[in-house]
Amino acid sequence: LSNHNAIDFNLFEPKAPSGEDKIRLTDLDYYSRRHMPPCMKTLYTALKNQHHLKHFGRLQLGLFLKGVGLNLDESLRFWKGELTKKNDIDNESLEVVAYNIRHSYGQEGKRNDYKPWNCNKTINLAAPGPGEYHGCPFKTFSNENLIQLLNSYGVAKNDLKVILDEKDNIALGRLSEIFESTHKNGVAENVGNHPNSFFTSALAYEKATKKAEQQKEKRAAAANQALPTADAPPTEGAEEASKDVAMTDETPEVAGQ
């Protein structure tokens, strides 16, 4: 961590969800499916499958989770809960992990408050070795693995071809294309530059979509209530109108008959 003291890797850090949008530990599995960008979904899935991540993977994912709103206590509980599922980690290793987490929150060492890494930082990480999953999938994945990853987001086939054809451009721009393909008419603010922006934009899109659906349901319910039912008595205005109709239906008297 001390190697990054003089570098601002967070030129466009989005704000973490708060209030009613505060991310809970129990929600992370749900959010990992479509809200996390490919790099974080890869790390999160690897952790869930293997209950282990090496140092750079823990650091990359840990700072991302800090950025989405996990506090220090939640992060400590999250990592301990996952790493101890494998039953082969000793207390000393757990303490090293806990120290690094506290360090990233500015509670150890130089007390720096470290920020989530943006795409430029992620792309330029050292290539992952055996058993490592850090970095940018657009740089480290084969086409076959990348297709599998993108399909998990529900990327349209036409969009998938465009993204793969432009793989040499690495992540910059690819995140925006994934977001636009899977969030129709969504507003993607800075999505192509920061993993946390992808997350907060996806969260905002889901919230706006739910709100629009609720408003649509309310309008439909209001319209149904306004329709008269077959058993409903006619209103006073309706009675007068029916009398007028009846009078006009009568045969008029003809003078001289």
mmCIF file with all atom_site columns, C-alpha atoms in Angstrom, residues 142-217:
data_model
loop_
_atom_site.group_PDB
_atom_site.id
_atom_site.type_symbol
_atom_site.label_atom_id
_atom_site.label_alt_id
_atom_site.label_comp_id
_atom_site.label_asym_id
_atom_site.label_entity_id
_atom_site.label_seq_id
_atom_site.pdbx_PDB_ins_code
_atom_site.Cartn_x
_atom_site.Cartn_y
_atom_site.Cartn_z
_atom_site.occupancy
_atom_site.B_iso_or_equiv
_atom_site.pdbx_formal_charge
_atom_site.auth_seq_id
_atom_site.auth_comp_id
_atom_site.auth_asym_id
_atom_site.auth_atom_id
_atom_site.pdbx_PDB_model_num
ATOM 1  C CA . SER A 1 142 ? -8.843  -15.020 -23.472 1.00 0.00 ? 142 SER A CA 1
ATOM 2  C CA . ASN A 1 143 ? -11.730 -14.349 -25.858 1.00 0.00 ? 143 ASN A CA 1
ATOM 3  C CA . GLU A 1 144 ? -13.439 -17.550 -24.702 1.00 0.00 ? 144 GLU A CA 1
ATOM 4  C CA . ASN A 1 145 ? -13.332 -16.547 -21.039 1.00 0.00 ? 145 ASN A CA 1
ATOM 5  C CA . LEU A 1 146 ? -14.338 -12.994 -21.868 1.00 0.00 ? 146 LEU A CA 1
ATOM 6  C CA . ILE A 1 147 ? -17.393 -14.182 -23.807 1.00 0.00 ? 147 ILE A CA 1
ATOM 7  C CA . GLN A 1 148 ? -18.478 -16.290 -20.836 1.00 0.00 ? 148 GLN A CA 1
ATOM 8  C CA . LEU A 1 149 ? -18.062 -13.314 -18.515 1.00 0.00 ? 149 LEU A CA 1
ATOM 9  C CA . LEU A 1 150 ? -19.963 -10.894 -20.764 1.00 0.00 ? 150 LEU A CA 1
ATOM 10 C CA . ASN A 1 151 ? -22.783 -13.389 -21.299 1.00 0.00 ? 151 ASN A CA 1
ATOM 11 C CA . SER A 1 152 ? -23.334 -13.422 -17.546 1.00 0.00 ? 152 SER A CA 1
ATOM 12 C CA . TYR A 1 153 ? -24.426 -9.771  -17.877 1.00 0.00 ? 153 TYR A CA 1
ATOM 13 C CA . GLY A 1 154 ? -26.869 -10.525 -20.660 1.00 0.00 ? 154 GLY A CA 1
ATOM 14 C CA . VAL A 1 155 ? -24.951 -8.533  -23.270 1.00 0.00 ? 155 VAL A CA 1
ATOM 15 C CA . ALA A 1 156 ? -26.734 -8.645  -26.642 1.00 0.00 ? 156 ALA A CA 1
ATOM 16 C CA . LYS A 1 157 ? -25.015 -10.678 -29.370 1.00 0.00 ? 157 LYS A CA 1
ATOM 17 C CA . ASN A 1 158 ? -24.498 -7.696  -31.658 1.00 0.00 ? 158 ASN A CA 1
ATOM 18 C CA . ASP A 1 159 ? -22.999 -5.678  -28.813 1.00 0.00 ? 159 ASP A CA 1
ATOM 19 C CA . LEU A 1 160 ? -20.851 -8.628  -27.792 1.00 0.00 ? 160 LEU A CA 1
ATOM 20 C CA . LYS A 1 161 ? -19.226 -8.715  -31.224 1.00 0.00 ? 161 LYS A CA 1
ATOM 21 C CA . VAL A 1 162 ? -18.443 -4.984  -31.074 1.00 0.00 ? 162 VAL A CA 1
ATOM 22 C CA . ILE A 1 163 ? -16.906 -5.294  -27.616 1.00 0.00 ? 163 ILE A CA 1
ATOM 23 C CA . LEU A 1 164 ? -14.732 -8.247  -28.635 1.00 0.00 ? 164 LEU A CA 1
ATOM 24 C CA . ASP A 1 165 ? -13.618 -6.576  -31.859 1.00 0.00 ? 165 ASP A CA 1
ATOM 25 C CA . GLU A 1 166 ? -12.389 -3.632  -29.813 1.00 0.00 ? 166 GLU A CA 1
ATOM 26 C CA . LYS A 1 167 ? -10.685 -5.705  -27.141 1.00 0.00 ? 167 LYS A CA 1
ATOM 27 C CA . ASP A 1 168 ? -7.305  -4.151  -27.986 1.00 0.00 ? 168 ASP A CA 1
ATOM 28 C CA . ASN A 1 169 ? -8.596  -0.879  -26.530 1.00 0.00 ? 169 ASN A CA 1
ATOM 29 C CA . ILE A 1 170 ? -8.618  -2.636  -23.143 1.00 0.00 ? 170 ILE A CA 1
ATOM 30 C CA . ALA A 1 171 ? -11.242 -1.413  -20.670 1.00 0.00 ? 171 ALA A CA 1
ATOM 31 C CA . LEU A 1 172 ? -11.522 2.254   -21.548 1.00 0.00 ? 172 LEU A CA 1
ATOM 32 C CA . GLY A 1 173 ? -14.845 2.488   -23.359 1.00 0.00 ? 173 GLY A CA 1
ATOM 33 C CA . ARG A 1 174 ? -15.669 -1.204  -22.983 1.00 0.00 ? 174 ARG A CA 1
ATOM 34 C CA . LEU A 1 175 ? -17.364 -0.681  -19.629 1.00 0.00 ? 175 LEU A CA 1
ATOM 35 C CA . SER A 1 176 ? -19.582 1.983   -21.172 1.00 0.00 ? 176 SER A CA 1
ATOM 36 C CA . GLU A 1 177 ? -20.573 -0.395  -23.969 1.00 0.00 ? 177 GLU A CA 1
ATOM 37 C CA . ILE A 1 178 ? -21.424 -3.160  -21.496 1.00 0.00 ? 178 ILE A CA 1
ATOM 38 C CA . PHE A 1 179 ? -23.471 -0.736  -19.423 1.00 0.00 ? 179 PHE A CA 1
ATOM 39 C CA . GLU A 1 180 ? -25.344 0.656   -22.427 1.00 0.00 ? 180 GLU A CA 1
ATOM 40 C CA . SER A 1 181 ? -26.093 -2.852  -23.707 1.00 0.00 ? 181 SER A CA 1
ATOM 41 C CA . THR A 1 182 ? -27.525 -4.038  -20.391 1.00 0.00 ? 182 THR A CA 1
ATOM 42 C CA . HIS A 1 183 ? -29.116 -0.809  -19.096 1.00 0.00 ? 183 HIS A CA 1
ATOM 43 C CA . LYS A 1 184 ? -31.266 0.538   -21.920 1.00 0.00 ? 184 LYS A CA 1
ATOM 44 C CA . ASN A 1 185 ? -31.517 4.351   -21.854 1.00 0.00 ? 185 ASN A CA 1
ATOM 45 C CA . GLY A 1 186 ? -29.461 4.398   -18.672 1.00 0.00 ? 186 GLY A CA 1
ATOM 46 C CA . VAL A 1 187 ? -27.231 7.322   -17.732 1.00 0.00 ? 187 VAL A CA 1
ATOM 47 C CA . ALA A 1 188 ? -23.647 6.099   -17.388 1.00 0.00 ? 188 ALA A CA 1
ATOM 48 C CA . GLU A 1 189 ? -21.608 8.762   -15.609 1.00 0.00 ? 189 GLU A CA 1
ATOM 49 C CA . ASN A 1 190 ? -17.866 8.111   -15.881 1.00 0.00 ? 190 ASN A CA 1
ATOM 50 C CA . VAL A 1 191 ? -18.556 4.382   -16.232 1.00 0.00 ? 191 VAL A CA 1
ATOM 51 C CA . GLY A 1 192 ? -15.659 3.817   -18.600 1.00 0.00 ? 192 GLY A CA 1
ATOM 52 C CA . ASN A 1 193 ? -13.077 5.158   -16.159 1.00 0.00 ? 193 ASN A CA 1
ATOM 53 C CA . HIS A 1 194 ? -13.859 3.735   -12.742 1.00 0.00 ? 194 HIS A CA 1
ATOM 54 C CA . PRO A 1 195 ? -15.237 0.383   -11.495 1.00 0.00 ? 195 PRO A CA 1
ATOM 55 C CA . ASN A 1 196 ? -17.157 2.108   -8.698  1.00 0.00 ? 196 ASN A CA 1
ATOM 56 C CA . SER A 1 197 ? -18.867 4.388   -11.222 1.00 0.00 ? 197 SER A CA 1
ATOM 57 C CA . PHE A 1 198 ? -20.175 1.295   -13.020 1.00 0.00 ? 198 PHE A CA 1
ATOM 58 C CA . PHE A 1 199 ? -21.607 0.066   -9.726  1.00 0.00 ? 199 PHE A CA 1
ATOM 59 C CA . THR A 1 200 ? -23.263 3.336   -8.661  1.00 0.00 ? 200 THR A CA 1
ATOM 60 C CA . SER A 1 201 ? -24.670 3.922   -12.162 1.00 0.00 ? 201 SER A CA 1
ATOM 61 C CA . ALA A 1 202 ? -26.149 0.401   -12.227 1.00 0.00 ? 202 ALA A CA 1
ATOM 62 C CA . LEU A 1 203 ? -27.611 0.980   -8.768  1.00 0.00 ? 203 LEU A CA 1
ATOM 63 C CA . ALA A 1 204 ? -29.151 4.299   -9.822  1.00 0.00 ? 204 ALA A CA 1
ATOM 64 C CA . TYR A 1 205 ? -30.569 2.677   -12.974 1.00 0.00 ? 205 TYR A CA 1
ATOM 65 C CA . GLU A 1 206 ? -32.230 -0.090  -10.980 1.00 0.00 ? 206 GLU A CA 1
ATOM 66 C CA . LYS A 1 207 ? -33.686 2.402   -8.522  1.00 0.00 ? 207 LYS A CA 1
ATOM 67 C CA . ALA A 1 208 ? -35.044 4.628   -11.311 1.00 0.00 ? 208 ALA A CA 1
ATOM 68 C CA . THR A 1 209 ? -36.515 1.609   -13.122 1.00 0.00 ? 209 THR A CA 1
ATOM 69 C CA . LYS A 1 210 ? -38.307 0.412   -9.984  1.00 0.00 ? 210 LYS A CA 1
ATOM 70 C CA . LYS A 1 211 ? -39.649 3.904   -9.356  1.00 0.00 ? 211 LYS A CA 1
ATOM 71 C CA . ALA A 1 212 ? -40.962 4.154   -12.917 1.00 0.00 ? 212 ALA A CA 1
ATOM 72 C CA . GLU A 1 213 ? -42.655 0.752   -12.594 1.00 0.00 ? 213 GLU A CA 1
ATOM 73 C CA . GLN A 1 214 ? -44.276 1.780   -9.308  1.00 0.00 ? 214 GLN A CA 1
ATOM 74 C CA . GLN A 1 215 ? -45.579 5.003   -10.845 1.00 0.00 ? 215 GLN A CA 1
ATOM 75 C CA . LYS A 1 216 ? -46.956 3.057   -13.808 1.00 0.00 ? 216 LYS A CA 1
ATOM 76 C CA . GLU A 1 217 ? -48.763 0.667   -11.442 1.00 0.00 ? 217 GLU A CA 1
#
